[in-house]
């Protein structure tokens, strides 16, 4: 499935990185400790987190993640948005917590 399919199905807000909406998603990862995410998330994962800063985009870029989902209504700082646009990494935003969003993500087919 693609990031765009997830956006359309789960009605999440795209706040940056629209160029990457066609990115393929092969799985997901939930975590907020950047070093742990770096050692456990896989390429083409969609990452659910509350880390709304530029370092999250660096991790996503390094790992080849498909998108970042900011959960619980967390706001992204401007540096994050600018870097995500530059890198073409979609930043999505939802009011759901990470667990609830992961459940919804697992229930859709693409």
mmCIF file with all atom_site columns, C-alpha atoms in Angstrom:
data_model
loop_
_atom_site.group_PDB
_atom_site.id
_atom_site.type_symbol
_atom_site.label_atom_id
_atom_site.label_alt_id
_atom_site.label_comp_id
_atom_site.label_asym_id
_atom_site.label_entity_id
_atom_site.label_seq_id
_atom_site.pdbx_PDB_ins_code
_atom_site.Cartn_x
_atom_site.Cartn_y
_atom_site.Cartn_z
_atom_site.occupancy
_atom_site.B_iso_or_equiv
_atom_site.pdbx_formal_charge
_atom_site.auth_seq_id
_atom_site.auth_comp_id
_atom_site.auth_asym_id
_atom_site.auth_atom_id
_atom_site.pdbx_PDB_model_num
ATOM 1   C CA . UNK A 1 1   ? 0.000  0.000  0.000  1.00 0.00 ? 1   UNK A CA 1
ATOM 2   C CA . UNK A 1 2   ? 1.085  3.603  -0.392 1.00 0.00 ? 2   UNK A CA 1
ATOM 3   C CA . UNK A 1 3   ? 1.224  6.520  2.003  1.00 0.00 ? 3   UNK A CA 1
ATOM 4   C CA . UNK A 1 4   ? -1.511 8.172  -0.059 1.00 0.00 ? 4   UNK A CA 1
ATOM 5   C CA . UNK A 1 5   ? -3.792 5.156  0.439  1.00 0.00 ? 5   UNK A CA 1
ATOM 6   C CA . UNK A 1 6   ? -3.293 5.428  4.210  1.00 0.00 ? 6   UNK A CA 1
ATOM 7   C CA . UNK A 1 7   ? -3.991 9.175  4.121  1.00 0.00 ? 7   UNK A CA 1
ATOM 8   C CA . UNK A 1 8   ? -7.206 8.703  2.151  1.00 0.00 ? 8   UNK A CA 1
ATOM 9   C CA . UNK A 1 9   ? -8.424 5.701  4.136  1.00 0.00 ? 9   UNK A CA 1
ATOM 10  C CA . UNK A 1 10  ? -7.663 6.948  7.642  1.00 0.00 ? 10  UNK A CA 1
ATOM 11  C CA . UNK A 1 11  ? -8.325 10.638 6.921  1.00 0.00 ? 11  UNK A CA 1
ATOM 12  C CA . UNK A 1 12  ? -5.080 11.931 8.387  1.00 0.00 ? 12  UNK A CA 1
ATOM 13  C CA . UNK A 1 13  ? -3.653 15.375 7.721  1.00 0.00 ? 13  UNK A CA 1
ATOM 14  C CA . UNK A 1 14  ? -0.593 15.724 5.481  1.00 0.00 ? 14  UNK A CA 1
ATOM 15  C CA . UNK A 1 15  ? 1.472  18.594 6.887  1.00 0.00 ? 15  UNK A CA 1
ATOM 16  C CA . UNK A 1 16  ? 4.665  18.178 4.832  1.00 0.00 ? 16  UNK A CA 1
ATOM 17  C CA . UNK A 1 17  ? 6.397  16.037 2.249  1.00 0.00 ? 17  UNK A CA 1
ATOM 18  C CA . UNK A 1 18  ? 3.511  15.666 -0.190 1.00 0.00 ? 18  UNK A CA 1
ATOM 19  C CA . UNK A 1 19  ? 5.960  14.616 -2.912 1.00 0.00 ? 19  UNK A CA 1
ATOM 20  C CA . UNK A 1 20  ? 6.399  11.304 -1.070 1.00 0.00 ? 20  UNK A CA 1
ATOM 21  C CA . UNK A 1 21  ? 2.735  10.288 -0.951 1.00 0.00 ? 21  UNK A CA 1
ATOM 22  C CA . UNK A 1 22  ? 3.414  7.590  -3.552 1.00 0.00 ? 22  UNK A CA 1
ATOM 23  C CA . UNK A 1 23  ? 5.969  5.933  -1.240 1.00 0.00 ? 23  UNK A CA 1
ATOM 24  C CA . UNK A 1 24  ? 5.264  2.249  -0.686 1.00 0.00 ? 24  UNK A CA 1
ATOM 25  C CA . UNK A 1 25  ? 4.623  1.104  2.885  1.00 0.00 ? 25  UNK A CA 1
ATOM 26  C CA . UNK A 1 26  ? 5.690  -2.425 3.830  1.00 0.00 ? 26  UNK A CA 1
ATOM 27  C CA . UNK A 1 27  ? 5.076  -2.212 7.578  1.00 0.00 ? 27  UNK A CA 1
ATOM 28  C CA . UNK A 1 28  ? 5.026  0.078  10.539 1.00 0.00 ? 28  UNK A CA 1
ATOM 29  C CA . UNK A 1 29  ? 7.046  0.983  13.596 1.00 0.00 ? 29  UNK A CA 1
ATOM 30  C CA . UNK A 1 30  ? 6.032  2.783  16.770 1.00 0.00 ? 30  UNK A CA 1
ATOM 31  C CA . UNK A 1 31  ? 8.635  4.385  19.013 1.00 0.00 ? 31  UNK A CA 1
ATOM 32  C CA . UNK A 1 32  ? 9.920  7.655  20.395 1.00 0.00 ? 32  UNK A CA 1
ATOM 33  C CA . UNK A 1 33  ? 13.520 6.923  21.382 1.00 0.00 ? 33  UNK A CA 1
ATOM 34  C CA . UNK A 1 34  ? 15.452 7.831  18.237 1.00 0.00 ? 34  UNK A CA 1
ATOM 35  C CA . UNK A 1 35  ? 18.368 5.461  18.823 1.00 0.00 ? 35  UNK A CA 1
ATOM 36  C CA . UNK A 1 36  ? 15.957 2.560  19.321 1.00 0.00 ? 36  UNK A CA 1
ATOM 37  C CA . UNK A 1 37  ? 14.037 3.460  16.173 1.00 0.00 ? 37  UNK A CA 1
ATOM 38  C CA . UNK A 1 38  ? 17.324 3.591  14.257 1.00 0.00 ? 38  UNK A CA 1
ATOM 39  C CA . UNK A 1 39  ? 18.182 0.039  15.302 1.00 0.00 ? 39  UNK A CA 1
ATOM 40  C CA . UNK A 1 40  ? 14.725 -1.525 14.870 1.00 0.00 ? 40  UNK A CA 1
ATOM 41  C CA . UNK A 1 41  ? 12.638 0.224  12.182 1.00 0.00 ? 41  UNK A CA 1
ATOM 42  C CA . UNK A 1 42  ? 12.925 -1.146 8.660  1.00 0.00 ? 42  UNK A CA 1
ATOM 43  C CA . UNK A 1 43  ? 13.075 0.454  5.230  1.00 0.00 ? 43  UNK A CA 1
ATOM 44  C CA . UNK A 1 44  ? 9.610  1.367  3.869  1.00 0.00 ? 44  UNK A CA 1
ATOM 45  C CA . UNK A 1 45  ? 8.064  1.365  7.368  1.00 0.00 ? 45  UNK A CA 1
ATOM 46  C CA . UNK A 1 46  ? 5.655  4.097  8.372  1.00 0.00 ? 46  UNK A CA 1
ATOM 47  C CA . UNK A 1 47  ? 6.819  5.502  11.724 1.00 0.00 ? 47  UNK A CA 1
ATOM 48  C CA . UNK A 1 48  ? 4.376  6.498  14.469 1.00 0.00 ? 48  UNK A CA 1
ATOM 49  C CA . UNK A 1 49  ? 5.866  8.912  17.012 1.00 0.00 ? 49  UNK A CA 1
ATOM 50  C CA . UNK A 1 50  ? 5.427  12.038 19.107 1.00 0.00 ? 50  UNK A CA 1
ATOM 51  C CA . UNK A 1 51  ? 8.848  13.390 18.075 1.00 0.00 ? 51  UNK A CA 1
ATOM 52  C CA . UNK A 1 52  ? 8.004  16.512 16.075 1.00 0.00 ? 52  UNK A CA 1
ATOM 53  C CA . UNK A 1 53  ? 11.506 17.813 15.379 1.00 0.00 ? 53  UNK A CA 1
ATOM 54  C CA . UNK A 1 54  ? 14.081 17.797 12.592 1.00 0.00 ? 54  UNK A CA 1
ATOM 55  C CA . UNK A 1 55  ? 16.016 14.832 14.003 1.00 0.00 ? 55  UNK A CA 1
ATOM 56  C CA . UNK A 1 56  ? 13.033 12.597 13.238 1.00 0.00 ? 56  UNK A CA 1
ATOM 57  C CA . UNK A 1 57  ? 13.329 13.457 9.552  1.00 0.00 ? 57  UNK A CA 1
ATOM 58  C CA . UNK A 1 58  ? 17.039 12.646 9.662  1.00 0.00 ? 58  UNK A CA 1
ATOM 59  C CA . UNK A 1 59  ? 16.255 9.199  11.093 1.00 0.00 ? 59  UNK A CA 1
ATOM 60  C CA . UNK A 1 60  ? 13.510 8.603  8.516  1.00 0.00 ? 60  UNK A CA 1
ATOM 61  C CA . UNK A 1 61  ? 15.829 9.627  5.683  1.00 0.00 ? 61  UNK A CA 1
ATOM 62  C CA . UNK A 1 62  ? 18.700 7.478  6.937  1.00 0.00 ? 62  UNK A CA 1
ATOM 63  C CA . UNK A 1 63  ? 16.479 4.395  7.208  1.00 0.00 ? 63  UNK A CA 1
ATOM 64  C CA . UNK A 1 64  ? 14.428 4.974  4.067  1.00 0.00 ? 64  UNK A CA 1
ATOM 65  C CA . UNK A 1 65  ? 11.156 5.182  5.982  1.00 0.00 ? 65  UNK A CA 1
ATOM 66  C CA . UNK A 1 66  ? 8.031  5.862  3.932  1.00 0.00 ? 66  UNK A CA 1
ATOM 67  C CA . UNK A 1 67  ? 6.462  8.472  6.225  1.00 0.00 ? 67  UNK A CA 1
ATOM 68  C CA . UNK A 1 68  ? 6.278  9.822  9.763  1.00 0.00 ? 68  UNK A CA 1
ATOM 69  C CA . UNK A 1 69  ? 2.956  9.976  11.595 1.00 0.00 ? 69  UNK A CA 1
ATOM 70  C CA . UNK A 1 70  ? 2.820  12.459 14.461 1.00 0.00 ? 70  UNK A CA 1
ATOM 71  C CA . UNK A 1 71  ? 0.294  11.058 16.896 1.00 0.00 ? 71  UNK A CA 1
ATOM 72  C CA . UNK A 1 72  ? -1.734 12.621 19.721 1.00 0.00 ? 72  UNK A CA 1
ATOM 73  C CA . UNK A 1 73  ? -2.010 15.917 17.835 1.00 0.00 ? 73  UNK A CA 1
ATOM 74  C CA . UNK A 1 74  ? 1.669  16.711 18.298 1.00 0.00 ? 74  UNK A CA 1
ATOM 75  C CA . UNK A 1 75  ? 2.811  19.785 16.364 1.00 0.00 ? 75  UNK A CA 1
ATOM 76  C CA . UNK A 1 76  ? 5.882  19.634 14.150 1.00 0.00 ? 76  UNK A CA 1
ATOM 77  C CA . UNK A 1 77  ? 8.402  22.426 14.420 1.00 0.00 ? 77  UNK A CA 1
ATOM 78  C CA . UNK A 1 78  ? 9.123  24.450 11.276 1.00 0.00 ? 78  UNK A CA 1
ATOM 79  C CA . UNK A 1 79  ? 12.591 22.935 10.825 1.00 0.00 ? 79  UNK A CA 1
ATOM 80  C CA . UNK A 1 80  ? 11.011 19.488 10.653 1.00 0.00 ? 80  UNK A CA 1
ATOM 81  C CA . UNK A 1 81  ? 8.462  20.591 8.066  1.00 0.00 ? 81  UNK A CA 1
ATOM 82  C CA . UNK A 1 82  ? 11.107 22.302 5.924  1.00 0.00 ? 82  UNK A CA 1
ATOM 83  C CA . UNK A 1 83  ? 13.427 19.285 5.997  1.00 0.00 ? 83  UNK A CA 1
ATOM 84  C CA . UNK A 1 84  ? 10.578 16.852 5.261  1.00 0.00 ? 84  UNK A CA 1
ATOM 85  C CA . UNK A 1 85  ? 9.602  18.920 2.228  1.00 0.00 ? 85  UNK A CA 1
ATOM 86  C CA . UNK A 1 86  ? 13.228 18.985 1.086  1.00 0.00 ? 86  UNK A CA 1
ATOM 87  C CA . UNK A 1 87  ? 13.625 15.206 1.543  1.00 0.00 ? 87  UNK A CA 1
ATOM 88  C CA . UNK A 1 88  ? 10.161 14.281 0.216  1.00 0.00 ? 88  UNK A CA 1
ATOM 89  C CA . UNK A 1 89  ? 9.240  12.450 3.407  1.00 0.00 ? 89  UNK A CA 1
ATOM 90  C CA . UNK A 1 90  ? 5.542  12.757 4.213  1.00 0.00 ? 90  UNK A CA 1
ATOM 91  C CA . UNK A 1 91  ? 4.665  14.006 7.685  1.00 0.00 ? 91  UNK A CA 1
ATOM 92  C CA . UNK A 1 92  ? 1.159  13.001 8.694  1.00 0.00 ? 92  UNK A CA 1
ATOM 93  C CA . UNK A 1 93  ? -0.735 14.167 11.755 1.00 0.00 ? 93  UNK A CA 1
ATOM 94  C CA . UNK A 1 94  ? -3.473 12.457 13.758 1.00 0.00 ? 94  UNK A CA 1
ATOM 95  C CA . UNK A 1 95  ? -5.227 13.004 17.068 1.00 0.00 ? 95  UNK A CA 1
ATOM 96  C CA . UNK A 1 96  ? -5.126 9.264  17.801 1.00 0.00 ? 96  UNK A CA 1
ATOM 97  C CA . UNK A 1 97  ? -2.444 7.924  20.140 1.00 0.00 ? 97  UNK A CA 1
ATOM 98  C CA . UNK A 1 98  ? 0.144  5.610  18.601 1.00 0.00 ? 98  UNK A CA 1
ATOM 99  C CA . UNK A 1 99  ? -1.547 2.409  19.765 1.00 0.00 ? 99  UNK A CA 1
ATOM 100 C CA . UNK A 1 100 ? -4.964 3.335  18.418 1.00 0.00 ? 100 UNK A CA 1
ATOM 101 C CA . UNK A 1 101 ? -3.501 4.506  15.109 1.00 0.00 ? 101 UNK A CA 1
ATOM 102 C CA . UNK A 1 102 ? -1.471 1.300  14.771 1.00 0.00 ? 102 UNK A CA 1
ATOM 103 C CA . UNK A 1 103 ? -4.653 -0.734 15.269 1.00 0.00 ? 103 UNK A CA 1
ATOM 104 C CA . UNK A 1 104 ? -6.429 1.279  12.563 1.00 0.00 ? 104 UNK A CA 1
ATOM 105 C CA . UNK A 1 105 ? -3.443 0.878  10.253 1.00 0.00 ? 105 UNK A CA 1
ATOM 106 C CA . UNK A 1 106 ? -3.427 -2.889 10.780 1.00 0.00 ? 106 UNK A CA 1
ATOM 107 C CA . UNK A 1 107 ? -7.116 -3.076 9.878  1.00 0.00 ? 107 UNK A CA 1
ATOM 108 C CA . UNK A 1 108 ? -6.797 -1.567 6.398  1.00 0.00 ? 108 UNK A CA 1
ATOM 109 C CA . UNK A 1 109 ? -5.744 -3.381 3.265  1.00 0.00 ? 109 UNK A CA 1
ATOM 110 C CA . UNK A 1 110 ? -3.936 -1.785 0.392  1.00 0.00 ? 110 UNK A CA 1
#
